[in-house]
XYZ file of N, CA and C in Angstrom:
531
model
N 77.705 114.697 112.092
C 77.785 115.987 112.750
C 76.956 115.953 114.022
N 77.366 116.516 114.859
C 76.849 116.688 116.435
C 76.870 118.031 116.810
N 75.509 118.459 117.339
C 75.317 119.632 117.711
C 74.867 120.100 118.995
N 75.271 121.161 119.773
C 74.898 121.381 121.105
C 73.093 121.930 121.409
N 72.752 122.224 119.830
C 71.722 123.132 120.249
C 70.672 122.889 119.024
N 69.227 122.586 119.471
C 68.352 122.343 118.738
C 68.175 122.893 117.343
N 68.488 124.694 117.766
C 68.237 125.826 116.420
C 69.638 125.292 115.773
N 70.866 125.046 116.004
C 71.821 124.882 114.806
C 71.935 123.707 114.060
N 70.647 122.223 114.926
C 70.290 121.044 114.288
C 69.566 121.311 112.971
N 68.555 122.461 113.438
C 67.643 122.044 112.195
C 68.268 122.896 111.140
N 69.007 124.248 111.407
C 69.852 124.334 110.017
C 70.469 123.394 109.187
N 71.397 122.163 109.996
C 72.235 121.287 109.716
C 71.308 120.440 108.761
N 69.720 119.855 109.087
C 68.948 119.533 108.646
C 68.297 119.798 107.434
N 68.409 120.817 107.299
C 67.516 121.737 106.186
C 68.378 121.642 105.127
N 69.965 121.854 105.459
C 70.804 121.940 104.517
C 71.239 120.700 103.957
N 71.085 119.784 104.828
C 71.074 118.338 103.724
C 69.993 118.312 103.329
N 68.797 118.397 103.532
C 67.804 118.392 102.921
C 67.502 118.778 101.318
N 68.118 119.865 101.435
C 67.917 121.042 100.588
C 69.952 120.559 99.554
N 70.028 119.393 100.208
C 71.423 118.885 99.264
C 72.510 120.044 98.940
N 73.108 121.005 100.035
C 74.123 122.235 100.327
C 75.200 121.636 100.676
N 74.947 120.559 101.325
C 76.176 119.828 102.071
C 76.785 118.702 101.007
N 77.472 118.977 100.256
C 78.477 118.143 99.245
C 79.493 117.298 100.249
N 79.783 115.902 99.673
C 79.826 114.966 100.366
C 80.727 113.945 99.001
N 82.263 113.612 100.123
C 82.838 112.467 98.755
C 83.195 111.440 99.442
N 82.911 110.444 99.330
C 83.463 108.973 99.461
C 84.443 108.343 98.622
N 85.258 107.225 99.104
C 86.121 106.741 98.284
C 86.223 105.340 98.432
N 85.388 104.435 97.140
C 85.684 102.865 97.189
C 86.630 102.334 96.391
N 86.961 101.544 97.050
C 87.590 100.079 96.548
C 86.699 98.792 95.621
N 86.767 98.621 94.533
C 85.823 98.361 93.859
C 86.690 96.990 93.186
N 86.361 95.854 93.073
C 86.646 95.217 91.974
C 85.641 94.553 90.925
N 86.119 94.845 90.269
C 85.261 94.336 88.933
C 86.038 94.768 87.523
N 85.313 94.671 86.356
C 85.778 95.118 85.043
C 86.101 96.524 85.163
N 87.219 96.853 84.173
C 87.790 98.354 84.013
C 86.593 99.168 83.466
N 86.019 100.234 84.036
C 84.873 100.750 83.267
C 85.239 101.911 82.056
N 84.199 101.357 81.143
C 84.367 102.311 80.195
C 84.412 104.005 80.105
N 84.237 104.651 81.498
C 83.964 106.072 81.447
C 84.886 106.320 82.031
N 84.982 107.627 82.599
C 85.869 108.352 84.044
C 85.219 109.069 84.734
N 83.509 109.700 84.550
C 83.273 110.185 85.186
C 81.825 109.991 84.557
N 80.797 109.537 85.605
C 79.525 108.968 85.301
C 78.381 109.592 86.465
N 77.508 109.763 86.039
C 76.394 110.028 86.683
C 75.337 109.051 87.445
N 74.669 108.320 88.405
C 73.647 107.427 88.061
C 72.672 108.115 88.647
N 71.442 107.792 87.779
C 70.177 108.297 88.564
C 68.920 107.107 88.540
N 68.550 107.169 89.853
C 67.775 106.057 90.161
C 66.830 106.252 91.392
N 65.968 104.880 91.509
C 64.943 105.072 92.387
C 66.058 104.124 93.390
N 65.084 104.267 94.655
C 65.443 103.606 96.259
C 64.673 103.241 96.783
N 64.251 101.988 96.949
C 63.832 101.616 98.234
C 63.791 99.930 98.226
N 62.807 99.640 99.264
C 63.061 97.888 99.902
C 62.246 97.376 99.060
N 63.041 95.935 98.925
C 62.536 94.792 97.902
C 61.083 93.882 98.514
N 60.467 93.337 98.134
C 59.617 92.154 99.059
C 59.981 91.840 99.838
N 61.175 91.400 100.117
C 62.315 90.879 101.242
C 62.429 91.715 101.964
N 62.531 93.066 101.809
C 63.326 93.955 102.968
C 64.414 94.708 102.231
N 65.095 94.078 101.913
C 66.636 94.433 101.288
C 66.639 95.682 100.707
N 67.260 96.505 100.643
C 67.927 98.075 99.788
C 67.925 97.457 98.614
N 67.305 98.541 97.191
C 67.640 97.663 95.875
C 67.276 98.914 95.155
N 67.901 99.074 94.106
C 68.296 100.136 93.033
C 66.500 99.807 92.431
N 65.868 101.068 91.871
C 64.923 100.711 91.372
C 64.701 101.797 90.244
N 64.185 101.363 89.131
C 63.954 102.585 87.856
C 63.583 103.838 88.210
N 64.015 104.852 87.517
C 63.930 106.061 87.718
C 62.409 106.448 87.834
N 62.142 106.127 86.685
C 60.409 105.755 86.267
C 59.580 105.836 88.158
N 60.240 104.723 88.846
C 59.113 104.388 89.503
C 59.256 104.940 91.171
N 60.112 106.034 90.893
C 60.013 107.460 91.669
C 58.668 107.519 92.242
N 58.168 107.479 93.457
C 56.981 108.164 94.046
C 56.224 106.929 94.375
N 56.083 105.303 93.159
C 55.648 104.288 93.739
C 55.402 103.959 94.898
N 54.795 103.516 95.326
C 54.275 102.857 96.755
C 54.325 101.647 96.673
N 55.498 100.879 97.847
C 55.870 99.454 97.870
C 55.217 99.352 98.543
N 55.087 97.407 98.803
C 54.390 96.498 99.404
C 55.115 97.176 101.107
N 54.100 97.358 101.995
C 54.580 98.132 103.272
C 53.954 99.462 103.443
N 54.049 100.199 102.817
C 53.154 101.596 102.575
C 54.665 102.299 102.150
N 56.114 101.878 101.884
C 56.686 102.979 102.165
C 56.983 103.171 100.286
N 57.377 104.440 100.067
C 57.816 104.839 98.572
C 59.006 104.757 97.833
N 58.581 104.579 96.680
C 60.440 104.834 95.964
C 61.177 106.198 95.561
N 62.147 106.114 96.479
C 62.768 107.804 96.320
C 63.384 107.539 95.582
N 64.264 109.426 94.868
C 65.262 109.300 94.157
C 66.666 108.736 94.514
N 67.733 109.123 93.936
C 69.139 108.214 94.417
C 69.994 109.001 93.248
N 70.748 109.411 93.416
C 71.902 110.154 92.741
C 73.551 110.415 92.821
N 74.163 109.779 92.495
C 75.400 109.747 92.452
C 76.441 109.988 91.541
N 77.536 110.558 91.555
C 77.919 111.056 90.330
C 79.545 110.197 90.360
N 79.983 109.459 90.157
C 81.376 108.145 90.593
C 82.247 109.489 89.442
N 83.422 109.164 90.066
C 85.241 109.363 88.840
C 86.041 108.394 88.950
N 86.571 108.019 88.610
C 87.410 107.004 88.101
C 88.884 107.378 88.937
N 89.567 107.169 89.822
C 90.310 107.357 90.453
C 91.888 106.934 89.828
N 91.808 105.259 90.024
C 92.405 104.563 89.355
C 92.042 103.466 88.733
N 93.219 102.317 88.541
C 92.505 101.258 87.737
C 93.694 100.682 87.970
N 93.964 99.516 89.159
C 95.451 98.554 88.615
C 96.481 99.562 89.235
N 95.962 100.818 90.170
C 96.596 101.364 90.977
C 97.158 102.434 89.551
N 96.693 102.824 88.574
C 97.463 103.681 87.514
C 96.395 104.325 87.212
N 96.206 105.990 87.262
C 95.145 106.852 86.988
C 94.994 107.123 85.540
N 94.175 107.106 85.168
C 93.530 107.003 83.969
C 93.258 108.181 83.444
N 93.304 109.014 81.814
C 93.122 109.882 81.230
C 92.337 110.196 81.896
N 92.200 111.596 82.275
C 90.853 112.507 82.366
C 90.700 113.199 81.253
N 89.281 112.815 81.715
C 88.070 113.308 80.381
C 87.307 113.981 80.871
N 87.010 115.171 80.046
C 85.766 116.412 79.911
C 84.386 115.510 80.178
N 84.116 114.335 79.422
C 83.049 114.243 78.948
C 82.673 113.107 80.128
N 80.983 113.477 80.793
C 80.361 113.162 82.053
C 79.075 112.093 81.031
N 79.218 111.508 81.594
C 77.523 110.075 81.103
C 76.760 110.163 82.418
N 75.835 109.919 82.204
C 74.357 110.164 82.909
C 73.656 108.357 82.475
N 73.395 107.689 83.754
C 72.779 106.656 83.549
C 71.666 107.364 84.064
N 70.406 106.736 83.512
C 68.715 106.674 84.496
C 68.252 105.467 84.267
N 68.419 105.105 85.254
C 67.950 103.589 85.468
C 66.837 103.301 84.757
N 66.697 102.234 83.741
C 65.216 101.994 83.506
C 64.708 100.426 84.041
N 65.430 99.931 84.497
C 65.059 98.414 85.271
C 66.585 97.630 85.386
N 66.551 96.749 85.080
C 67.816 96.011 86.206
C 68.837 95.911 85.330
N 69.742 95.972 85.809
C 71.083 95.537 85.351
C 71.795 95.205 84.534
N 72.029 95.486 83.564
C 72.764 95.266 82.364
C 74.103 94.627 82.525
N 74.588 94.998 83.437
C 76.117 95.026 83.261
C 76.561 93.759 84.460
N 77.813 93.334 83.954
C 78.325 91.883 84.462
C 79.310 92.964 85.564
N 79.603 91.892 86.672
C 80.257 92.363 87.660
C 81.892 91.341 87.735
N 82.049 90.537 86.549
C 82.778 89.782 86.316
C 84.056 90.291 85.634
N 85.174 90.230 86.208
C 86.372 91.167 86.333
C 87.464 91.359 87.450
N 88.474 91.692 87.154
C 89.426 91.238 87.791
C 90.510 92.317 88.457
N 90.019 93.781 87.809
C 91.218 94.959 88.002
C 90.273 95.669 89.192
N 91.060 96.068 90.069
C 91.665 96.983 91.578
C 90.748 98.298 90.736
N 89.331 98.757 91.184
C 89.038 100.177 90.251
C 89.112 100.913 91.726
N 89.500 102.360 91.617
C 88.988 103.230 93.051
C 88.209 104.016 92.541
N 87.135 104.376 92.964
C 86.296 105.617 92.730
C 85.859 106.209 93.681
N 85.511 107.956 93.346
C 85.490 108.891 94.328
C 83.622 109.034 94.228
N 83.279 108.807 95.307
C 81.594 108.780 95.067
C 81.692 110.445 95.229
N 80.253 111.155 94.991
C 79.581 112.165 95.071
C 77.909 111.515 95.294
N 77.774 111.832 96.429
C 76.094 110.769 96.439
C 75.326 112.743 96.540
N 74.491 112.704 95.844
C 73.735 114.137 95.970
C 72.655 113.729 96.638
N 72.366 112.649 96.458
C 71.221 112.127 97.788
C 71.466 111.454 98.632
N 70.718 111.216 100.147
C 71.823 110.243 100.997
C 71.049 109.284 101.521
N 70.819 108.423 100.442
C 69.853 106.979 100.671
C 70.732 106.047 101.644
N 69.979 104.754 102.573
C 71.010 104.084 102.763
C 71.525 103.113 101.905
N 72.785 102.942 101.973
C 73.362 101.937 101.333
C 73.757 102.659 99.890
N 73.308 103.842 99.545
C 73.081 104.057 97.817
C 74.605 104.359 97.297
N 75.504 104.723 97.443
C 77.252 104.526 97.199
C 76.912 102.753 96.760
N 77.089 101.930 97.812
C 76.737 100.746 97.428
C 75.912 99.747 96.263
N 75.139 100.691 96.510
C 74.096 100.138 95.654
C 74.164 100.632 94.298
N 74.609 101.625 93.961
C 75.025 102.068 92.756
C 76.538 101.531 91.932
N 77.232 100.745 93.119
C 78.387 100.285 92.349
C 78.266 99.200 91.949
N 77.310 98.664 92.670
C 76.910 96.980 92.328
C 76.157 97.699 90.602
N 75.718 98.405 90.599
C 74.855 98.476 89.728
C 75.795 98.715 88.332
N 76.528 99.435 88.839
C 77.691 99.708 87.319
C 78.294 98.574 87.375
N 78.495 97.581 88.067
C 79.390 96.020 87.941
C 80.672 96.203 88.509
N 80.503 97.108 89.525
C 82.318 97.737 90.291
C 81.516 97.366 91.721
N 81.295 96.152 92.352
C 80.747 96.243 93.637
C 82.208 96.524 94.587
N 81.709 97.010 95.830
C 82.918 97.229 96.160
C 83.474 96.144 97.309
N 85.336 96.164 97.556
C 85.741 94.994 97.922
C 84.954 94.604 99.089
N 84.596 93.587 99.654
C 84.625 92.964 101.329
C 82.833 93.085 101.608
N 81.875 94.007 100.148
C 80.777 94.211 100.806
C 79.799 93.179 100.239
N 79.388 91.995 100.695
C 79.454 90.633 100.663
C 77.591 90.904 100.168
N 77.180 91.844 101.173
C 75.622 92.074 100.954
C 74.950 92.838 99.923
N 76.547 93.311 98.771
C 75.718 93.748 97.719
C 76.813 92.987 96.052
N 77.358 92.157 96.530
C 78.050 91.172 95.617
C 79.409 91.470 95.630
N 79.868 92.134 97.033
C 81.584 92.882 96.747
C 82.208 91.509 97.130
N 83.488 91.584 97.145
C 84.540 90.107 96.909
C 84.675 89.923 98.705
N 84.394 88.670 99.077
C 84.909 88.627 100.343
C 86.128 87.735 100.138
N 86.610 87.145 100.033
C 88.069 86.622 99.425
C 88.696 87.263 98.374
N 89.242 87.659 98.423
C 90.145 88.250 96.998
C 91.666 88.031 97.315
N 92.200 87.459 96.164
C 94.089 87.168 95.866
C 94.502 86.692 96.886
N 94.037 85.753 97.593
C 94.143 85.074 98.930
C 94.211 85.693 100.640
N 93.329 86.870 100.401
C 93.035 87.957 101.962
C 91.694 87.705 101.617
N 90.899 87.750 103.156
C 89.968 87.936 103.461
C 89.621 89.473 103.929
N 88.298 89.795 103.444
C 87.816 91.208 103.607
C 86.699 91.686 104.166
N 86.607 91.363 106.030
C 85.485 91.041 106.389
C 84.561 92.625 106.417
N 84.758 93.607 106.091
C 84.383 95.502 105.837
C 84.311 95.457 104.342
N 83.490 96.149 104.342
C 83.323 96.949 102.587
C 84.723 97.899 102.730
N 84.996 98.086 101.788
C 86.049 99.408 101.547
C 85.292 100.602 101.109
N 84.851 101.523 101.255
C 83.740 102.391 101.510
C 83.949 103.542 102.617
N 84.514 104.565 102.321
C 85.289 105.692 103.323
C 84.719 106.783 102.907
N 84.642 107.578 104.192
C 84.122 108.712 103.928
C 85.082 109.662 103.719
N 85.710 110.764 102.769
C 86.384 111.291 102.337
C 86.254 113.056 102.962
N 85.167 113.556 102.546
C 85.228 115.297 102.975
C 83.563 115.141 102.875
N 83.410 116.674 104.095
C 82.682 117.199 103.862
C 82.323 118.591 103.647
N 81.478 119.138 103.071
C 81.719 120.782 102.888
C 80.178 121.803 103.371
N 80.791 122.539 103.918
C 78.854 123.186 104.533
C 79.605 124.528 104.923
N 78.436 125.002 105.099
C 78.856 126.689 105.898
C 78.590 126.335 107.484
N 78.955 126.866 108.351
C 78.775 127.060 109.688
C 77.635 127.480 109.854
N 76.770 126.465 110.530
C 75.192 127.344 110.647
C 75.299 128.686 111.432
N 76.027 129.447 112.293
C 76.079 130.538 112.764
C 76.562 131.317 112.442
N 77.954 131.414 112.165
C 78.827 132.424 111.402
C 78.930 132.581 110.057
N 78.857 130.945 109.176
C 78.837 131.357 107.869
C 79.961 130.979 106.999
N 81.014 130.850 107.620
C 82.038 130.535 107.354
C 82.447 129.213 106.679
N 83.264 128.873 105.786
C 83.164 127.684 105.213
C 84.387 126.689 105.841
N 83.418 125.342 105.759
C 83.867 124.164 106.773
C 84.362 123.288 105.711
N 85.683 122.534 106.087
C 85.542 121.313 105.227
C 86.077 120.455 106.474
């Protein structure tokens, strides 16, 4: 978003801040068919020893990494789009991960998944970093284990799109999508 005028920035500001501005993405994911349709993750954020973006336990929220900087929250709520290009039962029932340390789950798998992100926080990389984490990295994104060759195409982009956004008009009020 781009604004002409300082006072309608920091509304724009406040209101992501304050997480008003709902926000959906849509990846391309390959990996194993996941067991849910509609999942929650909650987790910490921030840089590894290295530098790198890396999913970190919920637990260790507020920590202070090597650098001075902290581990924030990270929240995302994935649906199950398709699977093999064929949409899958919808289900009532929502799962809630909270990270308690690394990774459980294999990223080893072979079916086309799409999922519709909902990030309620807007870490960088965290869409990303949360799919690697369920074992659905997504296609072409090489820097968090997504497929850069797949079925004989090369995929030099993540598949990773920004879908809608929703806010009121900082002046009038009116609702934007």
């Amino acid at each position: 978003l781009i604004t002409k005028s300082h006072k309608v920035a920091a509304k724009l500001v406040k209101a992501f801040t304050e997480h008003k501005i709902p926000k959906s993405y849509i990846a391309l994911s390959i990996g194993p068919s996941p067991n849910w349709s509609k999942i929650t993750v909650k987790s910490g954020h921030g840089r590894s020893k290295h530098g790198a973006w890396r999913v970190y336990a919920a637990l260790d929220v507020g920590r202070v990494l090597p650098g001075g900087s902290f581990v924030r929250d990270m929240e995302t709520t994935f649906e199950v789009v398709s699977i093999n290009g064929e949409n899958p039962q919808p289900s009532e029932s929502e799962s809630t991960i909270v990270v308690e340390g690394e990774p459980e789950l294999s990223c080893v798998g072979d079916d086309v998944v799409v999922v519709r992100a909902f990030p309620r926080s807007g870490r960088t990389h965290q869409i990303r970093l949360h799919c690697q984490y369920l074992g659905i990295p997504i296609r072409g994104d090489v820097k968090y284990h997504g497929m850069y060759e797949w079925r004989g195409r090369i995929y030099e982009g993540h598949e990773l799109h920004a879908e809608s956004l929703s806010l009121e008009h900082p002046v009038t009020g009116d609702p934007l999508v």
